[in-house]
Amino acid sequence: MLFRSTNNDYTIACHESIHVYQLGFLGTRMKDLPTWFAEGQANYLGYAFSNKYFDSALQRDNTLRDLLSRFPEIKTYSISQWGQWLQKIDGDYEYTFNNSLGYSIGELLLENIYNNYGYLKVHQWLDAIRNGDTLKASFQKVFGTDYDNWLQNTAADYLKSQF
C-alpha cells in the first residue's frame, strides 16, 4: 500500500518535532514549565513550520473556533475572568489536559510571547530554566516582568482581544 500524506501530516510531524526539541533541550526540566507550555509551543511552532503545506492562519482560526464551540462563555469574559481562567489553566494539569487547553490556549499564549519578545528571548527563558532558575524567576529575568502579573493582565488582555 502506498503512503499518501495529507497536509495535516506535515503539521503533525512539525508539532512532534518540537516535542523532540523541547525534551532534548530541557530534559526533565520540562516539568518546571506551566501546563500549557509544551503543547502550546508545539502547536504554535508546528503551525509556523508547516505553513508551506497547511495554512497556519486557517489552523489558528480553527483553534479559535474550537475554543468558542467548547467554551462559548469566553466570548464575554472580562480581563479579570480571563485572568482567573488562566490561573486555573496554568496550575491545574488535569483540567488543562482533559480539555486540550494546552494546545489551544497554550498556542495563543506562546503566540503572544513570541510576538512581543521574539524567538531569542523565549530560548533564553528556556535556557535559564534548564540551568536551574525557577519558572517565575527566569520569566522575570528574561522578560523583565512578573510571571503572575503577565498572566493576569497582559496574557488575559491578549486572549480577550482575540474573541
PDB file of C-alpha atoms in Angstrom:
ATOM      1  CA  MET A   1       0.000   0.000   0.000  1.00  0.00           C
ATOM      2  CA  LEU A   2       1.317   3.429  -0.952  1.00  0.00           C
ATOM      3  CA  PHE A   3       1.540   6.018   1.801  1.00  0.00           C
ATOM      4  CA  ARG A   4      -0.387   9.145   0.903  1.00  0.00           C
ATOM      5  CA  SER A   5       0.317  12.089   3.120  1.00  0.00           C
ATOM      6  CA  THR A   6      -2.143  14.848   3.772  1.00  0.00           C
ATOM      7  CA  ASN A   7      -1.321  18.449   4.517  1.00  0.00           C
ATOM      8  CA  ASN A   8      -2.189  17.809   8.139  1.00  0.00           C
ATOM      9  CA  ASP A   9       0.512  15.111   8.297  1.00  0.00           C
ATOM     10  CA  TYR A  10       3.158  17.801   7.825  1.00  0.00           C
ATOM     11  CA  THR A  11       1.695  19.816  10.685  1.00  0.00           C
ATOM     12  CA  ILE A  12       1.694  16.769  12.954  1.00  0.00           C
ATOM     13  CA  ALA A  13       5.309  15.966  12.020  1.00  0.00           C
ATOM     14  CA  CYS A  14       6.386  19.547  12.780  1.00  0.00           C
ATOM     15  CA  HIS A  15       4.392  19.547  16.042  1.00  0.00           C
ATOM     16  CA  GLU A  16       6.009  16.312  17.221  1.00  0.00           C
ATOM     17  CA  SER A  17       9.458  17.559  16.176  1.00  0.00           C
ATOM     18  CA  ILE A  18       9.039  20.482  18.563  1.00  0.00           C
ATOM     19  CA  HIS A  19       8.499  17.979  21.385  1.00  0.00           C
ATOM     20  CA  VAL A  20      11.795  16.313  20.440  1.00  0.00           C
ATOM     21  CA  TYR A  21      13.492  19.724  20.615  1.00  0.00           C
ATOM     22  CA  GLN A  22      11.852  20.515  23.977  1.00  0.00           C
ATOM     23  CA  LEU A  23      12.881  17.255  25.588  1.00  0.00           C
ATOM     24  CA  GLY A  24      16.366  17.381  24.078  1.00  0.00           C
ATOM     25  CA  PHE A  25      16.920  20.923  25.305  1.00  0.00           C
ATOM     26  CA  LEU A  26      15.204  20.800  28.692  1.00  0.00           C
ATOM     27  CA  GLY A  27      15.096  17.123  29.602  1.00  0.00           C
ATOM     28  CA  THR A  28      13.454  16.645  32.988  1.00  0.00           C
ATOM     29  CA  ARG A  29      13.191  20.429  33.462  1.00  0.00           C
ATOM     30  CA  MET A  30      10.155  20.325  31.140  1.00  0.00           C
ATOM     31  CA  LYS A  31       8.168  19.580  34.302  1.00  0.00           C
ATOM     32  CA  ASP A  32       9.055  23.064  35.576  1.00  0.00           C
ATOM     33  CA  LEU A  33       7.164  24.787  32.763  1.00  0.00           C
ATOM     34  CA  PRO A  34       3.493  25.725  33.014  1.00  0.00           C
ATOM     35  CA  THR A  35       0.998  23.062  31.995  1.00  0.00           C
ATOM     36  CA  TRP A  36       0.110  24.869  28.769  1.00  0.00           C
ATOM     37  CA  PHE A  37       3.653  25.299  27.533  1.00  0.00           C
ATOM     38  CA  ALA A  38       4.656  22.000  25.875  1.00  0.00           C
ATOM     39  CA  GLU A  39       1.621  21.607  23.632  1.00  0.00           C
ATOM     40  CA  GLY A  40       1.233  25.332  23.071  1.00  0.00           C
ATOM     41  CA  GLN A  41       4.770  25.708  21.776  1.00  0.00           C
ATOM     42  CA  ALA A  42       4.433  22.569  19.643  1.00  0.00           C
ATOM     43  CA  ASN A  43       1.219  23.917  18.115  1.00  0.00           C
ATOM     44  CA  TYR A  44       2.500  27.439  17.562  1.00  0.00           C
ATOM     45  CA  LEU A  45       5.843  26.453  16.040  1.00  0.00           C
ATOM     46  CA  GLY A  46       4.425  23.360  14.333  1.00  0.00           C
ATOM     47  CA  TYR A  47       1.904  25.550  12.512  1.00  0.00           C
ATOM     48  CA  ALA A  48       4.580  28.057  11.572  1.00  0.00           C
ATOM     49  CA  PHE A  49       6.959  25.417  10.222  1.00  0.00           C
ATOM     50  CA  SER A  50       4.272  23.558   8.275  1.00  0.00           C
ATOM     51  CA  ASN A  51       2.786  26.720   6.747  1.00  0.00           C
ATOM     52  CA  LYS A  52       4.027  25.719   3.282  1.00  0.00           C
ATOM     53  CA  TYR A  53       1.727  22.702   3.387  1.00  0.00           C
ATOM     54  CA  PHE A  54      -1.189  23.844   5.533  1.00  0.00           C
ATOM     55  CA  ASP A  55      -2.131  27.489   6.036  1.00  0.00           C
ATOM     56  CA  SER A  56      -1.213  28.470   9.592  1.00  0.00           C
ATOM     57  CA  ALA A  57      -3.843  31.238   9.595  1.00  0.00           C
ATOM     58  CA  LEU A  58      -6.505  28.636   8.850  1.00  0.00           C
ATOM     59  CA  GLN A  59      -5.163  26.423  11.616  1.00  0.00           C
ATOM     60  CA  ARG A  60      -5.262  29.370  14.033  1.00  0.00           C
ATOM     61  CA  ASP A  61      -8.845  30.173  13.008  1.00  0.00           C
ATOM     62  CA  ASN A  62      -9.736  26.539  13.682  1.00  0.00           C
ATOM     63  CA  THR A  63      -8.222  26.852  17.156  1.00  0.00           C
ATOM     64  CA  LEU A  64     -10.327  29.934  17.935  1.00  0.00           C
ATOM     65  CA  ARG A  65     -13.466  28.355  16.521  1.00  0.00           C
ATOM     66  CA  ASP A  66     -12.913  25.164  18.519  1.00  0.00           C
ATOM     67  CA  LEU A  67     -12.373  27.102  21.746  1.00  0.00           C
ATOM     68  CA  LEU A  68     -15.577  29.078  21.212  1.00  0.00           C
ATOM     69  CA  SER A  69     -17.590  25.963  20.439  1.00  0.00           C
ATOM     70  CA  ARG A  70     -16.424  24.258  23.635  1.00  0.00           C
ATOM     71  CA  PHE A  71     -16.319  27.342  25.885  1.00  0.00           C
ATOM     72  CA  PRO A  72     -18.815  29.874  24.444  1.00  0.00           C
ATOM     73  CA  GLU A  73     -18.731  31.881  27.670  1.00  0.00           C
ATOM     74  CA  ILE A  74     -15.181  33.097  26.946  1.00  0.00           C
ATOM     75  CA  LYS A  75     -16.567  35.487  24.351  1.00  0.00           C
ATOM     76  CA  THR A  76     -17.955  37.596  27.198  1.00  0.00           C
ATOM     77  CA  TYR A  77     -15.073  37.226  29.666  1.00  0.00           C
ATOM     78  CA  SER A  78     -13.638  40.359  31.213  1.00  0.00           C
ATOM     79  CA  ILE A  79      -9.875  40.618  31.633  1.00  0.00           C
ATOM     80  CA  SER A  80     -10.352  39.601  35.259  1.00  0.00           C
ATOM     81  CA  GLN A  81     -12.316  36.490  34.245  1.00  0.00           C
ATOM     82  CA  TRP A  82      -9.661  35.614  31.669  1.00  0.00           C
ATOM     83  CA  GLY A  83      -7.055  36.013  34.400  1.00  0.00           C
ATOM     84  CA  GLN A  84      -8.942  33.664  36.708  1.00  0.00           C
ATOM     85  CA  TRP A  85      -9.365  31.076  33.943  1.00  0.00           C
ATOM     86  CA  LEU A  86      -5.695  31.358  33.009  1.00  0.00           C
ATOM     87  CA  GLN A  87      -4.738  30.757  36.618  1.00  0.00           C
ATOM     88  CA  LYS A  88      -6.737  27.523  36.528  1.00  0.00           C
ATOM     89  CA  ILE A  89      -5.202  26.503  33.186  1.00  0.00           C
ATOM     90  CA  ASP A  90      -1.731  27.375  34.461  1.00  0.00           C
ATOM     91  CA  GLY A  91      -1.978  25.399  37.672  1.00  0.00           C
ATOM     92  CA  ASP A  92      -4.441  22.561  37.107  1.00  0.00           C
ATOM     93  CA  TYR A  93      -2.745  19.988  34.896  1.00  0.00           C
ATOM     94  CA  GLU A  94      -5.721  17.616  34.837  1.00  0.00           C
ATOM     95  CA  TYR A  95      -8.207  20.343  33.837  1.00  0.00           C
ATOM     96  CA  THR A  96      -5.857  21.672  31.166  1.00  0.00           C
ATOM     97  CA  PHE A  97      -5.088  18.204  29.794  1.00  0.00           C
ATOM     98  CA  ASN A  98      -8.686  16.930  29.867  1.00  0.00           C
ATOM     99  CA  ASN A  99      -9.917  19.994  27.966  1.00  0.00           C
ATOM    100  CA  SER A 100      -6.980  20.112  25.497  1.00  0.00           C
ATOM    101  CA  LEU A 101      -6.313  23.680  26.607  1.00  0.00           C
ATOM    102  CA  GLY A 102      -2.566  23.182  26.471  1.00  0.00           C
ATOM    103  CA  TYR A 103      -2.894  23.010  22.696  1.00  0.00           C
ATOM    104  CA  SER A 104      -5.265  25.921  22.158  1.00  0.00           C
ATOM    105  CA  ILE A 105      -4.723  28.402  24.983  1.00  0.00           C
ATOM    106  CA  GLY A 106      -1.056  27.425  25.075  1.00  0.00           C
ATOM    107  CA  GLU A 107      -0.732  28.183  21.364  1.00  0.00           C
ATOM    108  CA  LEU A 108      -2.246  31.634  21.847  1.00  0.00           C
ATOM    109  CA  LEU A 109      -0.118  32.390  24.906  1.00  0.00           C
ATOM    110  CA  LEU A 110       3.055  31.380  23.056  1.00  0.00           C
ATOM    111  CA  GLU A 111       1.935  33.458  20.080  1.00  0.00           C
ATOM    112  CA  ASN A 112       1.729  36.450  22.412  1.00  0.00           C
ATOM    113  CA  ILE A 113       5.136  35.779  23.958  1.00  0.00           C
ATOM    114  CA  TYR A 114       6.872  35.186  20.620  1.00  0.00           C
ATOM    115  CA  ASN A 115       5.250  38.250  19.028  1.00  0.00           C
ATOM    116  CA  ASN A 116       6.151  40.528  21.933  1.00  0.00           C
ATOM    117  CA  TYR A 117       9.606  39.239  22.837  1.00  0.00           C
ATOM    118  CA  GLY A 118      10.939  37.209  19.899  1.00  0.00           C
ATOM    119  CA  TYR A 119      12.396  33.746  19.498  1.00  0.00           C
ATOM    120  CA  LEU A 120      15.739  34.520  21.117  1.00  0.00           C
ATOM    121  CA  LYS A 121      14.108  35.694  24.349  1.00  0.00           C
ATOM    122  CA  VAL A 122      11.966  32.544  24.530  1.00  0.00           C
ATOM    123  CA  HIS A 123      15.112  30.479  24.069  1.00  0.00           C
ATOM    124  CA  GLN A 124      16.836  32.468  26.819  1.00  0.00           C
ATOM    125  CA  TRP A 125      13.850  31.825  29.095  1.00  0.00           C
ATOM    126  CA  LEU A 126      14.097  28.085  28.490  1.00  0.00           C
ATOM    127  CA  ASP A 127      17.855  28.182  28.907  1.00  0.00           C
ATOM    128  CA  ALA A 128      17.508  29.886  32.298  1.00  0.00           C
ATOM    129  CA  ILE A 129      15.074  27.154  33.399  1.00  0.00           C
ATOM    130  CA  ARG A 130      17.394  24.465  32.060  1.00  0.00           C
ATOM    131  CA  ASN A 131      20.202  25.990  34.108  1.00  0.00           C
ATOM    132  CA  GLY A 132      18.226  25.866  37.343  1.00  0.00           C
ATOM    133  CA  ASP A 133      16.134  29.029  37.603  1.00  0.00           C
ATOM    134  CA  THR A 134      12.505  28.655  38.596  1.00  0.00           C
ATOM    135  CA  LEU A 135       9.793  29.431  36.070  1.00  0.00           C
ATOM    136  CA  LYS A 136       8.909  32.731  37.709  1.00  0.00           C
ATOM    137  CA  ALA A 137      12.487  33.850  38.384  1.00  0.00           C
ATOM    138  CA  SER A 138      13.528  33.091  34.809  1.00  0.00           C
ATOM    139  CA  PHE A 139      10.467  34.871  33.405  1.00  0.00           C
ATOM    140  CA  GLN A 140      11.307  37.967  35.450  1.00  0.00           C
ATOM    141  CA  LYS A 141      14.985  37.797  34.480  1.00  0.00           C
ATOM    142  CA  VAL A 142      14.453  37.330  30.743  1.00  0.00           C
ATOM    143  CA  PHE A 143      11.252  39.252  30.050  1.00  0.00           C
ATOM    144  CA  GLY A 144      11.563  41.878  32.768  1.00  0.00           C
ATOM    145  CA  THR A 145       8.082  41.315  34.107  1.00  0.00           C
ATOM    146  CA  ASP A 146       6.462  39.292  36.847  1.00  0.00           C
ATOM    147  CA  TYR A 147       5.016  35.999  35.533  1.00  0.00           C
ATOM    148  CA  ASP A 148       1.782  36.191  37.555  1.00  0.00           C
ATOM    149  CA  ASN A 149       1.247  39.809  36.523  1.00  0.00           C
ATOM    150  CA  TRP A 150       1.859  38.897  32.875  1.00  0.00           C
ATOM    151  CA  LEU A 151      -0.617  36.017  33.093  1.00  0.00           C
ATOM    152  CA  GLN A 152      -3.302  38.036  34.913  1.00  0.00           C
ATOM    153  CA  ASN A 153      -3.014  41.175  32.810  1.00  0.00           C
ATOM    154  CA  THR A 154      -1.049  41.002  29.560  1.00  0.00           C
ATOM    155  CA  ALA A 155      -1.959  37.439  28.602  1.00  0.00           C
ATOM    156  CA  ALA A 156      -5.574  37.872  29.759  1.00  0.00           C
ATOM    157  CA  ASP A 157      -5.909  41.096  27.765  1.00  0.00           C
ATOM    158  CA  TYR A 158      -4.426  39.426  24.693  1.00  0.00           C
ATOM    159  CA  LEU A 159      -6.833  36.494  24.865  1.00  0.00           C
ATOM    160  CA  LYS A 160      -9.784  38.812  25.412  1.00  0.00           C
ATOM    161  CA  SER A 161      -8.775  40.710  22.254  1.00  0.00           C
ATOM    162  CA  GLN A 162      -8.881  37.502  20.202  1.00  0.00           C
ATOM    163  CA  PHE A 163     -12.559  36.900  20.873  1.00  0.00           C
TER     164      PHE A 163
END
